[in-house]
PDB file of C-alpha atoms in Angstrom:
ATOM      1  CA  UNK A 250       0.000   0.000   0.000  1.00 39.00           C
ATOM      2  CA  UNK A 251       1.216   3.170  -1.176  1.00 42.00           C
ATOM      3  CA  UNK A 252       1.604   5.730   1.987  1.00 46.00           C
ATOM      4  CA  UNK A 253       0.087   9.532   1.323  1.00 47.00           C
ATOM      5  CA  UNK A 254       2.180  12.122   0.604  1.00 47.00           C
ATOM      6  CA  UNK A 255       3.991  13.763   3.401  1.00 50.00           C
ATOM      7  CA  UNK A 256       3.157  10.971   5.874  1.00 46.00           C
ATOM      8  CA  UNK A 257       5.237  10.383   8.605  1.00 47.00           C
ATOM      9  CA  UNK A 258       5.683   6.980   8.985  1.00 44.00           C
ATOM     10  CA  UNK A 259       5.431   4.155   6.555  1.00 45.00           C
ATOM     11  CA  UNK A 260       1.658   2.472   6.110  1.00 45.00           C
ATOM     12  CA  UNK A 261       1.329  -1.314   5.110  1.00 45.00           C
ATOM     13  CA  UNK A 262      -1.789  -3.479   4.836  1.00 43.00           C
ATOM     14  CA  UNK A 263      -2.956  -6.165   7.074  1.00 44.00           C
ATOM     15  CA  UNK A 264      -3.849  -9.933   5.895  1.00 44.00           C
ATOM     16  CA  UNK A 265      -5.325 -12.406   7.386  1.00 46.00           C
ATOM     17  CA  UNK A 266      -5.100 -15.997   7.325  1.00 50.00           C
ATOM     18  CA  UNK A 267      -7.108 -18.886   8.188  1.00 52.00           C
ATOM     19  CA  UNK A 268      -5.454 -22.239   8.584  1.00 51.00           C
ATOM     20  CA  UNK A 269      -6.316 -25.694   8.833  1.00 54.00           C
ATOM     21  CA  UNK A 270      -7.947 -27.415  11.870  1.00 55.00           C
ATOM     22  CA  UNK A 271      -9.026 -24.607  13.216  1.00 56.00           C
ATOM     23  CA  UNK A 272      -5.798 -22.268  13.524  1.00 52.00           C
ATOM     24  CA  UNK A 273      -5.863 -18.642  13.182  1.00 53.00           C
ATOM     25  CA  UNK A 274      -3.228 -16.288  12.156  1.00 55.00           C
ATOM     26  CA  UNK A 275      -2.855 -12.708  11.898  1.00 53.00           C
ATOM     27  CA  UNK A 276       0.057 -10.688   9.366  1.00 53.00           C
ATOM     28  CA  UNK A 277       0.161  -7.322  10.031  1.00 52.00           C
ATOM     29  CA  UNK A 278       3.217  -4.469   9.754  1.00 49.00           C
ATOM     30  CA  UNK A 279       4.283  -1.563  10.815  1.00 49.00           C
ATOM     31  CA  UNK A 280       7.022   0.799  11.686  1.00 47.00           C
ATOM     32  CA  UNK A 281       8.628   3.662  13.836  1.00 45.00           C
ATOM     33  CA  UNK A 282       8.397   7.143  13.000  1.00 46.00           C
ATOM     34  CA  UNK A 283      11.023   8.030  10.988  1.00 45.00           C
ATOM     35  CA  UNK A 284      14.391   8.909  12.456  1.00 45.00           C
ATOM     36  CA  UNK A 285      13.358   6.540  15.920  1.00 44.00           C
ATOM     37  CA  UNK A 286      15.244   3.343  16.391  1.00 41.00           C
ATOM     38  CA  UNK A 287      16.792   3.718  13.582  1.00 43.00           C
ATOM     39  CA  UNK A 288      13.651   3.102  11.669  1.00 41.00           C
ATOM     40  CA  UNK A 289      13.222  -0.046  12.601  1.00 41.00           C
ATOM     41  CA  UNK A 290      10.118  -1.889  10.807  1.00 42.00           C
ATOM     42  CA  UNK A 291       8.090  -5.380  12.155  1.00 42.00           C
ATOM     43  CA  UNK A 292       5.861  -7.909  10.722  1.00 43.00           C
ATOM     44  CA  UNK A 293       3.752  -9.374  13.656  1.00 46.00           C
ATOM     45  CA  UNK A 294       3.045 -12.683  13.046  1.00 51.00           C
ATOM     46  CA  UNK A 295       0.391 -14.279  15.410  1.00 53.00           C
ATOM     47  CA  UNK A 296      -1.562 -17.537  15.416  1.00 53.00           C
ATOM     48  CA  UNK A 297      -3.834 -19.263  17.674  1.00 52.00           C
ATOM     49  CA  UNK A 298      -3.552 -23.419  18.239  1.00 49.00           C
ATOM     50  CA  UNK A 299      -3.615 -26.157  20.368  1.00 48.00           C
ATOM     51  CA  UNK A 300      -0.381 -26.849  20.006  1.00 46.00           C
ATOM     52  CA  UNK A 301       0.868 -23.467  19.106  1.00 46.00           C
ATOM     53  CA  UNK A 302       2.411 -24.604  15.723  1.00 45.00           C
ATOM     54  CA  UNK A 303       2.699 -21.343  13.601  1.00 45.00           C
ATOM     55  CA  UNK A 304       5.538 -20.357  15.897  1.00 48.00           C
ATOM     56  CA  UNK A 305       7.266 -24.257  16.012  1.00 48.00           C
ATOM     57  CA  UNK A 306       6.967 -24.192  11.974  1.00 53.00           C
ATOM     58  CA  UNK A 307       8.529 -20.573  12.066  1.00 56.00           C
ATOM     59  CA  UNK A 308      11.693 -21.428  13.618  1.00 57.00           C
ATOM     60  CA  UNK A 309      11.736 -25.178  12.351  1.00 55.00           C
ATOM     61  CA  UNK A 310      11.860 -22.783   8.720  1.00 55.00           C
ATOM     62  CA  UNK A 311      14.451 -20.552   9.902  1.00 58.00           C
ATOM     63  CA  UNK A 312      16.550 -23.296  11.196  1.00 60.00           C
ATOM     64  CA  UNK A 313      16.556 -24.895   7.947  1.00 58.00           C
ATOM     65  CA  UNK A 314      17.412 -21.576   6.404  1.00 61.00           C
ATOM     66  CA  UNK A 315      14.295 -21.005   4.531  1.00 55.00           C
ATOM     67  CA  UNK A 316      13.024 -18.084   6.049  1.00 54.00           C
ATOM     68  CA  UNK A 317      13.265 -14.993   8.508  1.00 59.00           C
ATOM     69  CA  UNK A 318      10.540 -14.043  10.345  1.00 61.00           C
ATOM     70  CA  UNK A 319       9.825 -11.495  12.941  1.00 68.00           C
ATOM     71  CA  UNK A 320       7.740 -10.934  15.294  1.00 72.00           C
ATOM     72  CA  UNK A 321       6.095  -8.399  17.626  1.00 76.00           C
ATOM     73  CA  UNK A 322       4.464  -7.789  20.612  1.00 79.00           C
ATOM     74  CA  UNK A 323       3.904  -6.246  23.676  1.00 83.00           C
ATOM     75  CA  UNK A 324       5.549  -8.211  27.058  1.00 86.00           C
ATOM     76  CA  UNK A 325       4.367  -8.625  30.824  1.00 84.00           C
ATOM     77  CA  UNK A 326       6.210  -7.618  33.941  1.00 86.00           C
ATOM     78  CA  UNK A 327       5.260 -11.288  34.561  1.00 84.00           C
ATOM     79  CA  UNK A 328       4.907 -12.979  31.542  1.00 84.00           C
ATOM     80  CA  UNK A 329       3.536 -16.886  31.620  1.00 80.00           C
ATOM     81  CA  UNK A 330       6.848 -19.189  31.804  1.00 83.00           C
ATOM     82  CA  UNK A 331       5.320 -20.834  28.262  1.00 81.00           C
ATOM     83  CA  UNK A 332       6.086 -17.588  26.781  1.00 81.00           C
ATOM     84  CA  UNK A 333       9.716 -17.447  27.765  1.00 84.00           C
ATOM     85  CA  UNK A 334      10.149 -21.105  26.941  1.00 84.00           C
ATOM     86  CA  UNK A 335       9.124 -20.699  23.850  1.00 81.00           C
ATOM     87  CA  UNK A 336      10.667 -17.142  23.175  1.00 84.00           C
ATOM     88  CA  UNK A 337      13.977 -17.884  23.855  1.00 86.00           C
ATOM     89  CA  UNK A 338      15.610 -20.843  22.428  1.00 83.00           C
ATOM     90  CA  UNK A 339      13.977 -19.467  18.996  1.00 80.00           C
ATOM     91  CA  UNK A 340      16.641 -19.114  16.061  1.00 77.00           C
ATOM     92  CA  UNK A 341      18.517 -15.643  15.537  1.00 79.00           C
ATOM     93  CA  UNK A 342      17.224 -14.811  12.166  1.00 76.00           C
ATOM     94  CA  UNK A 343      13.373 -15.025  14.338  1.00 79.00           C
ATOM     95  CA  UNK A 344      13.746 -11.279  15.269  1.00 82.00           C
ATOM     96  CA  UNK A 345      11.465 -10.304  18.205  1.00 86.00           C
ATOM     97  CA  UNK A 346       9.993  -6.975  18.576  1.00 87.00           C
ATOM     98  CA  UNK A 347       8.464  -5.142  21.640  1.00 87.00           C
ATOM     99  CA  UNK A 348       6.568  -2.978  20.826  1.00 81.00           C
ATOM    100  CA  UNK A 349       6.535  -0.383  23.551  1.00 83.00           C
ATOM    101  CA  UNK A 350       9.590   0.661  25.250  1.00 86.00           C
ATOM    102  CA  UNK A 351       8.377  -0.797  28.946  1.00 87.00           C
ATOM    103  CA  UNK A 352       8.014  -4.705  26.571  1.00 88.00           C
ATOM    104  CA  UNK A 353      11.423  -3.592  24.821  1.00 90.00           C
ATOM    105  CA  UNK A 354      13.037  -3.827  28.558  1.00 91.00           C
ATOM    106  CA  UNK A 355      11.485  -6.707  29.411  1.00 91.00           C
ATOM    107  CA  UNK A 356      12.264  -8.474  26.494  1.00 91.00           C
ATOM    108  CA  UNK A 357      16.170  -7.863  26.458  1.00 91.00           C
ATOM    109  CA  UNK A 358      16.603  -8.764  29.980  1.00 92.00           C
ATOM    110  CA  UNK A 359      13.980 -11.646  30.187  1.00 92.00           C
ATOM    111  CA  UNK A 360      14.561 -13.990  27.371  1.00 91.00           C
ATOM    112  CA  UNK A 361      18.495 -12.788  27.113  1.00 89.00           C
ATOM    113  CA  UNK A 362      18.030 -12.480  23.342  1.00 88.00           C
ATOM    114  CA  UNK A 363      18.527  -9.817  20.822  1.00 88.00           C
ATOM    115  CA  UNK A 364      15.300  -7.405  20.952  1.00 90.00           C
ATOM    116  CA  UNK A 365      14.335  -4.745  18.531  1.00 87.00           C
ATOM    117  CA  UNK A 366      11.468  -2.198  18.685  1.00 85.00           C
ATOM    118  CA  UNK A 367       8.429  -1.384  16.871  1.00 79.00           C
ATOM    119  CA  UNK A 368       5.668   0.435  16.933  1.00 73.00           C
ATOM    120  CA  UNK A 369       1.862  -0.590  17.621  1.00 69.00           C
ATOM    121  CA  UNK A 370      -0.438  -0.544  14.777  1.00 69.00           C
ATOM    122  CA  UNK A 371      -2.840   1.438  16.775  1.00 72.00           C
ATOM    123  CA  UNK A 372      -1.655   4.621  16.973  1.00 74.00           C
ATOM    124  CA  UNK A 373      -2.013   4.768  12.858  1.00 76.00           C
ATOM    125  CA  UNK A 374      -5.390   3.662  12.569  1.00 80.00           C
ATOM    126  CA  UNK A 375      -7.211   6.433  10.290  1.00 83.00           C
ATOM    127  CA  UNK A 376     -10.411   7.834  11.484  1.00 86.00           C
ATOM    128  CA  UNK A 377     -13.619   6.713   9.291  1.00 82.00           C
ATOM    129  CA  UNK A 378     -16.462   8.647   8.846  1.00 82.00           C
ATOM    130  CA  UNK A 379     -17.965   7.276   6.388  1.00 80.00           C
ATOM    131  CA  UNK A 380     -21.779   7.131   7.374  1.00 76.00           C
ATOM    132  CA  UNK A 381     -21.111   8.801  10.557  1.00 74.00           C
ATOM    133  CA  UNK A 382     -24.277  11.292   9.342  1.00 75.00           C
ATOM    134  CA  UNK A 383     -26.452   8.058   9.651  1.00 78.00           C
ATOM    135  CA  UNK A 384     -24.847   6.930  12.997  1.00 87.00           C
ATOM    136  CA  UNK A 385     -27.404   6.321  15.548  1.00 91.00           C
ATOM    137  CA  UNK A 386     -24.511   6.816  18.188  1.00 92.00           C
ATOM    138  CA  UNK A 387     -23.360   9.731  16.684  1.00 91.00           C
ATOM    139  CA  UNK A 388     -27.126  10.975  16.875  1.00 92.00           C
ATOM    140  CA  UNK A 389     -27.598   9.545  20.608  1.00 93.00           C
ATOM    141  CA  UNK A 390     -24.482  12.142  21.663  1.00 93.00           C
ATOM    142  CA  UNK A 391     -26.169  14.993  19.953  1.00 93.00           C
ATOM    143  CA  UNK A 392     -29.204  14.774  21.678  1.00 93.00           C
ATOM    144  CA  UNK A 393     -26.986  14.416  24.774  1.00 93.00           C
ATOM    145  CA  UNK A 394     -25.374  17.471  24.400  1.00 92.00           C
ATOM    146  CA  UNK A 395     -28.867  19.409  23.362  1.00 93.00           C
ATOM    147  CA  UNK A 396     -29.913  18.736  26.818  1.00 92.00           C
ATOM    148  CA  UNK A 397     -26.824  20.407  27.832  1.00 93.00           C
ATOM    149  CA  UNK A 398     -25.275  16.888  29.276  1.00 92.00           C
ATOM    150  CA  UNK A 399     -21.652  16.006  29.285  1.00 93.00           C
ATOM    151  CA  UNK A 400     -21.286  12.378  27.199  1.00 95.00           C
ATOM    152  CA  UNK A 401     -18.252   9.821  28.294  1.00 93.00           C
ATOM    153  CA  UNK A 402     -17.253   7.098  26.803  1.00 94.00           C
ATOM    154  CA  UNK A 403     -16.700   3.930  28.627  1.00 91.00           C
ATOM    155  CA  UNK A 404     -15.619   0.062  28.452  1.00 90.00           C
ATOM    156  CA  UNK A 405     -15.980  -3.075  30.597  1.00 89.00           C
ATOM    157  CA  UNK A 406     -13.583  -5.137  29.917  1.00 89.00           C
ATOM    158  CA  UNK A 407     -14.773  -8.860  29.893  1.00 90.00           C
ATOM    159  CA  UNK A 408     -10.866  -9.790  30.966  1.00 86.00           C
ATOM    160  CA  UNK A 409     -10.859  -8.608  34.014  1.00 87.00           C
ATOM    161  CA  UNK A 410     -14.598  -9.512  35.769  1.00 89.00           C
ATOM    162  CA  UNK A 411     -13.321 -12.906  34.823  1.00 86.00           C
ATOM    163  CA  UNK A 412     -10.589 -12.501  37.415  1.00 84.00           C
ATOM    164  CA  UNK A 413     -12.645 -11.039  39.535  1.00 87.00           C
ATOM    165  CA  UNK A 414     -16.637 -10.472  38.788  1.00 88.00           C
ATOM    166  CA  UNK A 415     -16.958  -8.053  41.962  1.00 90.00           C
ATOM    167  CA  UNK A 416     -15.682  -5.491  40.129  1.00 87.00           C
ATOM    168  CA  UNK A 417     -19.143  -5.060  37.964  1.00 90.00           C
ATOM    169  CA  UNK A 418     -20.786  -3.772  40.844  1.00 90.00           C
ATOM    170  CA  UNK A 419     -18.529  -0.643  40.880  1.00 88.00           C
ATOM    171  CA  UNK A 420     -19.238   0.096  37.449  1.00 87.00           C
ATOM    172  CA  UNK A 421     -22.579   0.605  37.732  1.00 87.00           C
ATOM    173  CA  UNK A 422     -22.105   2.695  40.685  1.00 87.00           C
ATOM    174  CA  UNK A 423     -19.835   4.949  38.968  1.00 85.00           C
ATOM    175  CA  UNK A 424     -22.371   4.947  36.155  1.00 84.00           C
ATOM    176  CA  UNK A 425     -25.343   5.884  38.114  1.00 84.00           C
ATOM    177  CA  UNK A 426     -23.426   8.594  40.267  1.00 84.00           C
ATOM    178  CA  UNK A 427     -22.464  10.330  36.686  1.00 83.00           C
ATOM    179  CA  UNK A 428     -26.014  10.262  35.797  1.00 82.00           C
ATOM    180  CA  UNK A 429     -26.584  12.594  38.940  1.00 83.00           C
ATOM    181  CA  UNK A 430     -23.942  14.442  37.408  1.00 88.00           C
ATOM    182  CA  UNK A 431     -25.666  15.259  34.281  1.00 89.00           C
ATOM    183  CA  UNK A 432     -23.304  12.898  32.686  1.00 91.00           C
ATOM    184  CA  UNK A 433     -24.420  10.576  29.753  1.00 91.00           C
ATOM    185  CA  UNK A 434     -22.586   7.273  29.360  1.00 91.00           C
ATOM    186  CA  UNK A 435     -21.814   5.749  26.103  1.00 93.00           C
ATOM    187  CA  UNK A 436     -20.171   2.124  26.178  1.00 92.00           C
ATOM    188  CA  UNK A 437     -17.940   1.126  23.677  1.00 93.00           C
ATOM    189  CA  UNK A 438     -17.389  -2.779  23.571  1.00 91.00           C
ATOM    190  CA  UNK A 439     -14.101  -3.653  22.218  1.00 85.00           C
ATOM    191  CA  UNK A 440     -14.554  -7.936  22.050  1.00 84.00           C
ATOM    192  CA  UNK A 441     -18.418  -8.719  20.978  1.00 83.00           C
ATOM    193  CA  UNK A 442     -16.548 -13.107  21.085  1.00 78.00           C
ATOM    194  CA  UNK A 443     -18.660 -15.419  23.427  1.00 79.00           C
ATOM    195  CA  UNK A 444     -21.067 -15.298  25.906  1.00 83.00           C
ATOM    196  CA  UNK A 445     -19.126 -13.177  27.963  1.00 85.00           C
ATOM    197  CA  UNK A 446     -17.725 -10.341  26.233  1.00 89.00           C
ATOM    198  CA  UNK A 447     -17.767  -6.445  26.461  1.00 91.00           C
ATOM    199  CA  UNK A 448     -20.425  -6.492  25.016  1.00 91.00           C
ATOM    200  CA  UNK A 449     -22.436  -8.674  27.456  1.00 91.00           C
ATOM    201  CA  UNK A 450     -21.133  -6.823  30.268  1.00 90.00           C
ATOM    202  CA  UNK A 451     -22.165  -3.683  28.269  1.00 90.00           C
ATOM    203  CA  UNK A 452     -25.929  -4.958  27.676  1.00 90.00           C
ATOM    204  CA  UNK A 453     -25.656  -6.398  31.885  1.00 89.00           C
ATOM    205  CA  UNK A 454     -24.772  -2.558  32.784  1.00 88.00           C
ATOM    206  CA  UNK A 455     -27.136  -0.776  30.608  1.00 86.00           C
ATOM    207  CA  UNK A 456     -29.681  -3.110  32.106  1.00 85.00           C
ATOM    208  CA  UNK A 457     -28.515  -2.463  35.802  1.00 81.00           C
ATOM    209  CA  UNK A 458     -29.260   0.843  35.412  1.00 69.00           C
ATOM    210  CA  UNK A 459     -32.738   2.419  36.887  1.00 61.00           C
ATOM    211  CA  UNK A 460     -35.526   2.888  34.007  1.00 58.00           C
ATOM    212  CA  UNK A 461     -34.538   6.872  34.083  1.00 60.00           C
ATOM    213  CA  UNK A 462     -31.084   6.331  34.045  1.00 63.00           C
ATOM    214  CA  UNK A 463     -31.148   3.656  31.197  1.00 69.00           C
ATOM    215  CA  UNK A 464     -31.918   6.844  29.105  1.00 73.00           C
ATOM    216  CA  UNK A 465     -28.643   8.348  29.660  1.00 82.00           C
ATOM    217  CA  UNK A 466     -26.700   5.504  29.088  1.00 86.00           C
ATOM    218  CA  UNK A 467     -25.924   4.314  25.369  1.00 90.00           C
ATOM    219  CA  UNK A 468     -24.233   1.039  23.312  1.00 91.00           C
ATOM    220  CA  UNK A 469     -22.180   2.190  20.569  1.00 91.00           C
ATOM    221  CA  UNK A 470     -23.050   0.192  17.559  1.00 89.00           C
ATOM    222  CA  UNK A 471     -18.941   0.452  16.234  1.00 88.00           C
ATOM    223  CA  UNK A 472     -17.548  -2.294  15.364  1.00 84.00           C
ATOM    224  CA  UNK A 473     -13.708  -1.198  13.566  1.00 84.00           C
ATOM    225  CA  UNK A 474     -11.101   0.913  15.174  1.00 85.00           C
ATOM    226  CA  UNK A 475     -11.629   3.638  12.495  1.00 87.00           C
ATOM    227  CA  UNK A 476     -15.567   3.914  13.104  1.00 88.00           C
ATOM    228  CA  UNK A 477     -14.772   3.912  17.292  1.00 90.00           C
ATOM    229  CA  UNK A 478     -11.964   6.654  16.730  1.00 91.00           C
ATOM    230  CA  UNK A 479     -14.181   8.994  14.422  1.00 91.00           C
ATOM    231  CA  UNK A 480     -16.993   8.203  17.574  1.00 91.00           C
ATOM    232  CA  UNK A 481     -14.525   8.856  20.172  1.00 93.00           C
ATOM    233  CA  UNK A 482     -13.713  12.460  18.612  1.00 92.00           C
ATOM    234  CA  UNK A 483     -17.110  13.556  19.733  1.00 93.00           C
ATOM    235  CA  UNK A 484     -17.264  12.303  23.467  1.00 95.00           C
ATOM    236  CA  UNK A 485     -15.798  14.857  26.262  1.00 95.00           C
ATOM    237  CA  UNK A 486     -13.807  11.676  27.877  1.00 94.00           C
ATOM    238  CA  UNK A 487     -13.064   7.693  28.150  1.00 94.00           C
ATOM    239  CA  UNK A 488     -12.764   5.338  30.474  1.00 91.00           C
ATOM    240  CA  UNK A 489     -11.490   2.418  29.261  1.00 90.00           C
ATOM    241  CA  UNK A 490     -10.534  -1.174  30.841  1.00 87.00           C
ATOM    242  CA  UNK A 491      -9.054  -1.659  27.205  1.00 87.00           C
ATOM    243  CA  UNK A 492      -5.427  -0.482  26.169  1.00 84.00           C
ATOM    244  CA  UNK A 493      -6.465   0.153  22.549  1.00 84.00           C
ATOM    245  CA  UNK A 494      -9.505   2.167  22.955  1.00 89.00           C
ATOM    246  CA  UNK A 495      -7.400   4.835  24.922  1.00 89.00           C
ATOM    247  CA  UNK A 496      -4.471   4.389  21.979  1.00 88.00           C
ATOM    248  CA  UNK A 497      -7.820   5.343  19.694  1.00 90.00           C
ATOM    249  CA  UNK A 498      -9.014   7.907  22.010  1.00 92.00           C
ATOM    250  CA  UNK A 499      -5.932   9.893  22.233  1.00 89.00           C
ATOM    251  CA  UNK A 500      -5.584   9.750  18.874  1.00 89.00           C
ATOM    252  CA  UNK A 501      -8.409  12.374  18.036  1.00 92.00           C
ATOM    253  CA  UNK A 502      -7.047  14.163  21.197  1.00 92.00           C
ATOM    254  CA  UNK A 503     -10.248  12.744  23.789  1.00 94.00           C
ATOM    255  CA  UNK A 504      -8.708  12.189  27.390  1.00 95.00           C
ATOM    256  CA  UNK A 505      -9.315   8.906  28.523  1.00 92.00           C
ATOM    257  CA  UNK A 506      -8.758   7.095  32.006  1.00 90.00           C
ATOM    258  CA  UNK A 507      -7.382   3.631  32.120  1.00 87.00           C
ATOM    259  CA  UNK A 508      -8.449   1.419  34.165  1.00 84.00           C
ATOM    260  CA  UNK A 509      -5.703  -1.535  33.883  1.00 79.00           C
ATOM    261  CA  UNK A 510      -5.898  -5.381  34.053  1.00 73.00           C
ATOM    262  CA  UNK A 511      -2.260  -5.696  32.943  1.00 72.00           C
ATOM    263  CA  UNK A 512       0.729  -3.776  33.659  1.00 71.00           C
ATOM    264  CA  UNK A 513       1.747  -3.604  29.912  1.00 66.00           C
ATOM    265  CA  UNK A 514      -1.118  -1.682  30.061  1.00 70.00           C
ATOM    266  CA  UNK A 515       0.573   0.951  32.363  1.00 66.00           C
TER     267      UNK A 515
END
């Protein structure tokens, strides 16, 4: 893909690829801006598995010398021992990437390896409006602001009321105080996968909610990065249990509040 004029950093297109017996894998690049880390580029490759074999074939290839492969990610303060037994003994010409400097640091001292560094794919995603006129979202915050109401946006994130499902209570308590605030709510679900995803957690709040309050509380209907960043431009603030949602937030210059489940996230 051909990057506009003037751009700052490089743009590349993402694939994706389903494999046999139920695999999934992911290709996506990206790079630094231009002039950081010595312009550094990565291709994340990512696959899902029972046994995980994307990454075994990867370095079985390299090994063999027929190919290179990188990949990219983001790395915990305490990362699962799989992860650094499978990280480590992989061949040199698999290049590993963090992709923030906090992962970068954990990577080079963790899995004693040569690191390199990368940027996330978030921060580039373009803002889409197309259809926004139509959006009933978009229409929801405009009435909200009519009635001279401040509108925040907000996520549950599924992740973490797994760990610990006491923490749905506070939600809605933070929602319904807001509402005495004249604040309108809208929830932006990030994973709509399962039973049990932001989006059920969304619905389960909305639903929580007294019959006047429900009113003031709204489920955005967004369902790409660009659509929730063009949304995002319009609220007066986030708070997000999801890392990406503030990345898209700040990105149209909305302050957001994180509420973290992982210290990359930090």
């Amino acid at each position: 893909m051909s990057a506009p004029l003037n751009a700052t950093v490089e743009l590349h297109d993402a694939i994706s690829l389903r494999y046999q017996n139920g695999a999934v894998g992911v290709l996506s690049g990206g790079s630094s801006h231009l002039g950081a880390h010595k312009n550094m580029h990565a291709v994340a490759v990512r696959a899902i598995g029972s046994e995980g074999q994307l990454l075994s074939d990867l370095d079985r290839a390299a090994r063999l010398g027929n190919a290179e492969a990188e990949l990219a990610s983001s790395y915990n303060k305490e990362p699962e021992a799989t992860t650094r037994a499978a990280l480590t003994p992989l061949h040199p010409s698999v290049m590993i990437f963090g992709r923030d400097p906090e992962s970068f640091d954990r990577m080079k001292t963790m899995l004693k390896r040569p690191i390199g560094f990368a940027g996330a794919l978030a921060f580039q995603a373009d803002v889409n409006e197309t259809g926004q006129e139509t959006s009933p979202s978009l229409g929801w915050i405009c009435t909200q602001r009519e009635a001279g109401r401040l509108v925040l946006g907000g996520n549950i994130n599924y992740l973490q009321l797994q760990k610990n499902p006491a923490l749905f209570q506070p939600y809605v308590e933070l929602v319904q105080a807001l509402a005495g605030r004249n604040v309108a709510f809208l929830l932006v679900p990030h994973d709509f996968r399962g039973k049990t995803s932001d989006l059920y957690w969304a619905q389960k709040l909305k639903e929580a909610r007294c019959s006047d309050a429900q009113a003031l509380t709204w489920i955005s209907e967004a369902r790409t990065p660009g659509r929730l960043k063009a949304l995002l431009r319009h609220v007066d603030g986030l708070v997000s249990g999801r890392m990406h949602a503030v990345i898209l937030a700040s990105g149209v210059s909305t302050p957001a509040v994180a509420l973290t489940y992982q210290n990359k996230f930090e």
